[in-house]
Short mmCIF file of C-alpha atoms and ligand atoms in Angstrom, two decimals:
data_model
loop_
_atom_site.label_atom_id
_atom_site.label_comp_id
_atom_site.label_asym_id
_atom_site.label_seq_id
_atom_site.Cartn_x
_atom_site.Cartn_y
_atom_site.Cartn_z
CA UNK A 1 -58.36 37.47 -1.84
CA UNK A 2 -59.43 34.22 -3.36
CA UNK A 3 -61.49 31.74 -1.35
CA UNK A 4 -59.09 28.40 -1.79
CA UNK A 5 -60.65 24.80 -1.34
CA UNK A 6 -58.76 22.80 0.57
CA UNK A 7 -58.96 18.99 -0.29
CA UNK A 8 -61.08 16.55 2.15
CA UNK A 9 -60.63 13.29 0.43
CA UNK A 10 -57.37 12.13 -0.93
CA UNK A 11 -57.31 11.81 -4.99
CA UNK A 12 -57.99 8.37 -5.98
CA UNK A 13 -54.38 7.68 -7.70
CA UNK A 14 -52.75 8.27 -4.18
CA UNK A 15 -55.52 7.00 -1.79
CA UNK A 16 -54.68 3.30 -1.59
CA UNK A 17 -51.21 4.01 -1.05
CA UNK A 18 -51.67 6.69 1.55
CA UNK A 19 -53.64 4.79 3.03
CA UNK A 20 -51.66 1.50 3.33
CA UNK A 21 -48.70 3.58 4.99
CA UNK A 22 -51.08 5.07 7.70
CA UNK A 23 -52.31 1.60 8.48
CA UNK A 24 -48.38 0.82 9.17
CA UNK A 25 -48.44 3.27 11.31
CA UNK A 26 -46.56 6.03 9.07
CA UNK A 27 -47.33 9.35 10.09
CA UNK A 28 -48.92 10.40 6.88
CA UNK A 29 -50.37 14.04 5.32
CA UNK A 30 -53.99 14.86 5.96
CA UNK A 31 -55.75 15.76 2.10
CA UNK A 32 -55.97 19.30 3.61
CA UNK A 33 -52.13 19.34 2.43
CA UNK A 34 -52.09 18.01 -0.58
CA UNK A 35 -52.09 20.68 -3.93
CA UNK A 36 -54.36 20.02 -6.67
CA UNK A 37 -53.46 21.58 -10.35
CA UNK A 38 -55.62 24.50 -10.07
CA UNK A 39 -53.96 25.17 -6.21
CA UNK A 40 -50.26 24.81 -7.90
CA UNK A 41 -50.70 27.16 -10.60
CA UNK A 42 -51.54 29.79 -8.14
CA UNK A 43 -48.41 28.77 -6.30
CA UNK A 44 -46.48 29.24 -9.41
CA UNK A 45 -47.60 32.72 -9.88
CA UNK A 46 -46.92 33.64 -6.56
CA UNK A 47 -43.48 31.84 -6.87
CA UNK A 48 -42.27 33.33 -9.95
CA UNK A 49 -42.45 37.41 -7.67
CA UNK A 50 -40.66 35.52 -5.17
CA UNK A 51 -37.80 34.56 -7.79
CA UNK A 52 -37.93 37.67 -9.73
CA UNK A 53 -37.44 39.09 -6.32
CA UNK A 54 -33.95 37.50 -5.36
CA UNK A 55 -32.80 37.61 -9.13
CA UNK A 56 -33.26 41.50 -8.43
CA UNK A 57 -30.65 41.00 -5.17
CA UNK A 58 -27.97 38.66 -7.67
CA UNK A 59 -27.67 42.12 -9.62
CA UNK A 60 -28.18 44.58 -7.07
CA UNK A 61 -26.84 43.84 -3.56
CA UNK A 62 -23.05 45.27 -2.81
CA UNK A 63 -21.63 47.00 -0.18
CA UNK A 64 -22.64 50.38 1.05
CA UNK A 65 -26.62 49.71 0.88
CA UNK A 66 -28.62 49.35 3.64
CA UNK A 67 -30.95 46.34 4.53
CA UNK A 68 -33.43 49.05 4.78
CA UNK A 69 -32.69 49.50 1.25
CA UNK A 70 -33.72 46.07 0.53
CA UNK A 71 -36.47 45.92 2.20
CA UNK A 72 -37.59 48.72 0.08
CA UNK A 73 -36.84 46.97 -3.41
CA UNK A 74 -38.79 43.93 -1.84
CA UNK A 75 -42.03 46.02 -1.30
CA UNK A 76 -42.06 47.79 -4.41
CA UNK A 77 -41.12 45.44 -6.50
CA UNK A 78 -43.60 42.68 -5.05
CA UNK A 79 -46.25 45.50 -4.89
CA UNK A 80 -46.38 47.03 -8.62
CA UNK A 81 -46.52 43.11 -9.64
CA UNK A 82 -49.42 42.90 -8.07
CA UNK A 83 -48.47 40.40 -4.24
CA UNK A 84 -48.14 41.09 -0.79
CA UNK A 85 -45.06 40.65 0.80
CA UNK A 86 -45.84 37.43 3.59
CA UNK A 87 -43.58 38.40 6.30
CA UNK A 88 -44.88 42.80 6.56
CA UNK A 89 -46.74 42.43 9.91
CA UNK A 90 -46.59 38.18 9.84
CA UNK A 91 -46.89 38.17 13.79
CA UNK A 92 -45.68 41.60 14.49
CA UNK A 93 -42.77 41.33 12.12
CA UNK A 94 -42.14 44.93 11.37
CA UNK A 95 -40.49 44.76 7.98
CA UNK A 96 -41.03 42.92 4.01
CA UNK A 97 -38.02 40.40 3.79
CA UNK A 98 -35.50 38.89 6.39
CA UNK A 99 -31.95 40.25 5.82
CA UNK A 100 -29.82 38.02 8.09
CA UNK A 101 -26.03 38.67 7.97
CA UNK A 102 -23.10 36.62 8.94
CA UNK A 103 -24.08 35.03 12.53
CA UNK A 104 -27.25 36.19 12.49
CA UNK A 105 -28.80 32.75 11.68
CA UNK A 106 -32.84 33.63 10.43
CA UNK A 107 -34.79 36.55 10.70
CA UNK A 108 -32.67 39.45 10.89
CA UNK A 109 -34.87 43.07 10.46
CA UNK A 110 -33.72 45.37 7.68
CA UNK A 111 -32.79 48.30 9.25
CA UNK A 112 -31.78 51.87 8.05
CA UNK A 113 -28.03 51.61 10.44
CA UNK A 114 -27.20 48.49 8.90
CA UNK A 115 -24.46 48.82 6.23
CA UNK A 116 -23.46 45.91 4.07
CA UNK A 117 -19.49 45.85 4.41
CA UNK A 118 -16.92 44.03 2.08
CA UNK A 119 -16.77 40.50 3.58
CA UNK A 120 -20.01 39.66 5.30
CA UNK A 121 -22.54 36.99 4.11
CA UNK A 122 -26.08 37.91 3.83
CA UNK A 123 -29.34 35.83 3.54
CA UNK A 124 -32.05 37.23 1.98
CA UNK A 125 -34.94 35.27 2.20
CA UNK A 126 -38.31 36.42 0.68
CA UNK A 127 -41.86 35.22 1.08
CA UNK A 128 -44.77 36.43 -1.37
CA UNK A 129 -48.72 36.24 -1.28
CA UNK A 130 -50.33 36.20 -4.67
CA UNK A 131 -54.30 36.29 -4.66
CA UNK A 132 -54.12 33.90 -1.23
CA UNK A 133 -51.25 31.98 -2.18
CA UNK A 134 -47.42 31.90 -0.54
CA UNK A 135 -44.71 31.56 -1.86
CA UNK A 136 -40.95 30.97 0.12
CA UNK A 137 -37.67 31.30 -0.78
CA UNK A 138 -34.33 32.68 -0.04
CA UNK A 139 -30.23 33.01 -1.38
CA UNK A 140 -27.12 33.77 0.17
CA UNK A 141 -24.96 36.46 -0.98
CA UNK A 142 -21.59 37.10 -0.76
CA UNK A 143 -20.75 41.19 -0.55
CA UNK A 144 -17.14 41.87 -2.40
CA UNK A 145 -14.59 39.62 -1.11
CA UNK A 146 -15.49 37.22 1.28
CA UNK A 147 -12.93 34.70 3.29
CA UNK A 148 -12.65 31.16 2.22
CA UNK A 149 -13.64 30.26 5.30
CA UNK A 150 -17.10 31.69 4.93
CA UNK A 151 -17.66 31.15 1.06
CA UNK A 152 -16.96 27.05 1.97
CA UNK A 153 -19.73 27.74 4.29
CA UNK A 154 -21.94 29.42 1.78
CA UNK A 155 -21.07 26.71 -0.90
CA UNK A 156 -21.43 23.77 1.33
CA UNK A 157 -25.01 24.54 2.61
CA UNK A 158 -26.28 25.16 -0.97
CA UNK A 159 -24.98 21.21 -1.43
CA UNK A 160 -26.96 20.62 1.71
CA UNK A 161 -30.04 21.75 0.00
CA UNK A 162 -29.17 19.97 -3.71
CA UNK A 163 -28.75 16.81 -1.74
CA UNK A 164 -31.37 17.19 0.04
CA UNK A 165 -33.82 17.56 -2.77
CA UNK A 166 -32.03 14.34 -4.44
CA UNK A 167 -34.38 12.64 -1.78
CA UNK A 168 -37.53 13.99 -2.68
CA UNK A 169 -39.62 11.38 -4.25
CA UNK A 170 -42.86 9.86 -3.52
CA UNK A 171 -43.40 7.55 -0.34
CA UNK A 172 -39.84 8.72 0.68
CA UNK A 173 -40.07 9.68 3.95
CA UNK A 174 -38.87 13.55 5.74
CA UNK A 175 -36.06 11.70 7.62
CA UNK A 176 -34.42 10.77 4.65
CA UNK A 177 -33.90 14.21 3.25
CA UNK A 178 -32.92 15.37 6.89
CA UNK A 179 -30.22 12.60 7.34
CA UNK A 180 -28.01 13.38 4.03
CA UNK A 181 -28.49 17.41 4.68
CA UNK A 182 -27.13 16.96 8.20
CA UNK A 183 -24.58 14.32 6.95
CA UNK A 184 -23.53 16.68 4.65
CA UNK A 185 -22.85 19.55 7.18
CA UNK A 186 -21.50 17.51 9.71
CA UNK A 187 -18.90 15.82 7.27
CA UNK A 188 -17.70 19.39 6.59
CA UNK A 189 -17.21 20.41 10.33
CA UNK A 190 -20.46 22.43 10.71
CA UNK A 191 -23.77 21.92 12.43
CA UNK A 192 -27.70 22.12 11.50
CA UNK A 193 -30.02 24.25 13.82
CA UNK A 194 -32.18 21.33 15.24
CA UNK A 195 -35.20 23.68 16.84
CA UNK A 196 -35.81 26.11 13.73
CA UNK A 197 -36.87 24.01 10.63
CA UNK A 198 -38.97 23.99 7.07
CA UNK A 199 -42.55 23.88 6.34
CA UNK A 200 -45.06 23.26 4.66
CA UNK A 201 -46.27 26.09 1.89
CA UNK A 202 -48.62 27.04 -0.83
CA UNK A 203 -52.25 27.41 0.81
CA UNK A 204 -50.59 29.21 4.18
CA UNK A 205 -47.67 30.76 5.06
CA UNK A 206 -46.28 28.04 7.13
CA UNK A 207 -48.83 24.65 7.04
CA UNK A 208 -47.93 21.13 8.33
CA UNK A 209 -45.42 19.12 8.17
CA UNK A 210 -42.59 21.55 10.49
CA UNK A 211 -39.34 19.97 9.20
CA UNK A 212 -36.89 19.11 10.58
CA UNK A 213 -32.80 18.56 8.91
CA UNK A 214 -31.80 16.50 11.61
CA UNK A 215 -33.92 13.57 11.52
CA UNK A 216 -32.82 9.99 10.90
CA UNK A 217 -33.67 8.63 7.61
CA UNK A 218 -36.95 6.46 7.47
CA UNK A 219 -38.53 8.86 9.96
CA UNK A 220 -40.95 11.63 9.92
CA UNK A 221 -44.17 12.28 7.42
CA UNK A 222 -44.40 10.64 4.49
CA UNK A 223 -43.54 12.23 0.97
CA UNK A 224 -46.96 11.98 -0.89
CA UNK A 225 -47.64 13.52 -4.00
CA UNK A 226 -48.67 17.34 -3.73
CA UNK A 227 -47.26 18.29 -1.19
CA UNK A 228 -45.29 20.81 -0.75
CA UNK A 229 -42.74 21.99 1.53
CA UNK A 230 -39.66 23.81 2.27
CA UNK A 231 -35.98 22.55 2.24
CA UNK A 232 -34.22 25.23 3.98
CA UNK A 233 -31.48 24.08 6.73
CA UNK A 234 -29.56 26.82 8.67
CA UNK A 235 -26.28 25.56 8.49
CA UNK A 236 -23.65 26.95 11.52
CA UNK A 237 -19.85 26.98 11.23
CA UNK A 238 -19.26 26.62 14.61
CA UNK A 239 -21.94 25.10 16.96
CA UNK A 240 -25.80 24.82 16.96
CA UNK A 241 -27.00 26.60 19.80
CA UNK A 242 -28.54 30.33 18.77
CA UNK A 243 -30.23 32.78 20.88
CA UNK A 244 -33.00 34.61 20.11
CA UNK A 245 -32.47 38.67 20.62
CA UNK A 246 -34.94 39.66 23.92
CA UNK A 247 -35.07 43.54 22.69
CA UNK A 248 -36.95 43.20 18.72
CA UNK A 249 -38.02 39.02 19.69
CA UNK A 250 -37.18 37.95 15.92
CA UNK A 251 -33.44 38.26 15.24
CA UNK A 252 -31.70 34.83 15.73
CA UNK A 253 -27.68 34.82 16.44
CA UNK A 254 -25.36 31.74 16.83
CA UNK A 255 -25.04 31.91 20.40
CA UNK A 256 -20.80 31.23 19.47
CA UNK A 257 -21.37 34.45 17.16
CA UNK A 258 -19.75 32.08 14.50
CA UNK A 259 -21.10 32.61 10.88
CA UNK A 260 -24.43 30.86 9.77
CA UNK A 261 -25.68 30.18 5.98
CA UNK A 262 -29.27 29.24 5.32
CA UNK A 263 -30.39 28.72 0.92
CA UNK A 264 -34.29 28.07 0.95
CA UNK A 265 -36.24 26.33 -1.69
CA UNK A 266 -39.90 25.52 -2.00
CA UNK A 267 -40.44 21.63 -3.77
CA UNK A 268 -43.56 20.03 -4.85
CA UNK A 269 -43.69 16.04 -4.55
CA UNK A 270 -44.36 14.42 -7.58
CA UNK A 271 -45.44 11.57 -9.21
CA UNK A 272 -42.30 10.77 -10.27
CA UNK A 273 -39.84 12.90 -7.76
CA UNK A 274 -39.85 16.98 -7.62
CA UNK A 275 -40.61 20.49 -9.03
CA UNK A 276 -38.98 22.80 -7.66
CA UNK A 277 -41.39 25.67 -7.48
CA UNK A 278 -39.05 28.24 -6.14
CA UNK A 279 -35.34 28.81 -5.04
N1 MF3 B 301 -39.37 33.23 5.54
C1 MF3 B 301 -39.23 32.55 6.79
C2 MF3 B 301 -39.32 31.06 6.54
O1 MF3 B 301 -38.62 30.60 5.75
C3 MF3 B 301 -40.25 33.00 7.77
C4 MF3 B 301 -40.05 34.35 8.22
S1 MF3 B 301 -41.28 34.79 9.30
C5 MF3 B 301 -41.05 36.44 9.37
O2 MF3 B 301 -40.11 30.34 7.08
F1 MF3 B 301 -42.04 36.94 9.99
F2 MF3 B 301 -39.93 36.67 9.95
F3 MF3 B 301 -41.00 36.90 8.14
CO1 CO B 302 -39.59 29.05 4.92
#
């Protein structure tokens, strides 16, 4: 693994202006956080296995595999091109890639009994380490014909995540991509999962800022550029409230059982707005 540097002072074209929003009492992101070139180039690499990755699923997921099976694909596939997958043994999590199907909200564990049926929505969501740097994304995917009902849901949180990113820009602040996302859901009848948010990414699995998608706007960190972070609400159909299974401690369920839809993509702040650096 590669030793990374992590930045101690902030680079000179931000400093001022960092600075000037701490002193107004902004909650601001330590240099530790921020990416330099040589830092985001890794993150590239390690993004573009994480892409390839869910591409694979677009052309390969359909009913009758297992989430076993995909699981599988995700380790070999991530293995022969040359990463690690982030979430095999990421705090006793026993498998490569979340599989999380209809109200199972986040972190569902492939398993050899599960069957993907006509009808059910799945979120695959895949995390890779390349040479000591992480990259996180994840899709939804709809197995043969899925209701209305659910598709809306589907559609409508991948708008979530669009809209959100339409709020990425420097000296923005968190709040104000959390306030359209959960604007967004709520104006369509559904609900964002307040206690389970995004992250920070790149140099660690999960770094600083946690993120939250139901914020007000003009709250929260400020958007400074190089960071980077995840948008990735968890949008429910029904209410908010999930419970966490007390047998295997990772799968999350609505606790209404209702149907939950979660896209994830991984932004860098720029100079000028965003790069979206996976999705
Ligand atoms: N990929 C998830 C995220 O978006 C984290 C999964 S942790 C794991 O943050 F251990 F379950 F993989
Ligand atoms: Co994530």
């Amino acid at each position: 693994m590669s030793s990374k540097t992590y930045l101690k002072d902030y680079p000179a074209a931000v400093k001022d202006h960092v600075l000037f929003c701490k002193s107004q009492g902004m909650q601001v992101p330590p240099p530790s956080l921020l990416k330099t070139p040589e830092h985001l180039e890794k993150i590239r690499a390690s993004a573009r296995i994480n892409v390839a990755l869910l591409d694979y699923m677009d052309h390969n997921i359909k009913a009758g595999i297992s989430t076993e099976q995909i699981d599988r694909w995700v380790y070999q596939i991530t293995t022969d091109l040359g990463g690690i997958p982030a979430p095999l043994n990421y705090e006793g999590f026993p498998k490569s890639v979340c599989t999380s199907i209809d109200d199972v909200v986040c972190h569902g564990i492939p398993s050899s009994r599960e069957i993907l049926k006509d009808g059910q929505i799945i979120n695959i969501d895949c995390s890779t380490i390349l040479d000591g740097y992480f990259s996180d994304s994840s899709r939804m995917y709809c197995i043969g014909e899925v209701s209305e009902e659910k598709r809306r849901l589907v559609r409508v949180t991948k708008e979530c995540v669009e809209l959100g990113l339409a709020e990425v820009k420097p000296w923005a602040r968190l709040g104000d991509m959390a306030a359209v996302i959960n604007a967004h859901a709520r104006k369509n009848g559904y609900s964002v999962v307040r206690e389970i948010g995004g992250h920070g990414v790149g140099l660690e699995f999960h770094e600083d800022p946690w993120v939250s998608y139901v914020a007000p706007a003009g709250t929260g960190m400020v958007m400074v550029p190089g960071m980077v972070f995840t948008i990735e609400p968890m949008v429910n159909m029904g209410r908010a409230g999930f419970r966490i299974n007390r047998f295997d401690g990772w799968t999350v369920r609505t606790a209404d059982h209702k149907p939950s839809a979660q896209w994830e993509i991984m932004v860098l702040v720029t100079e000028t707005g965003y790069e979206v650096l996976a999705w």
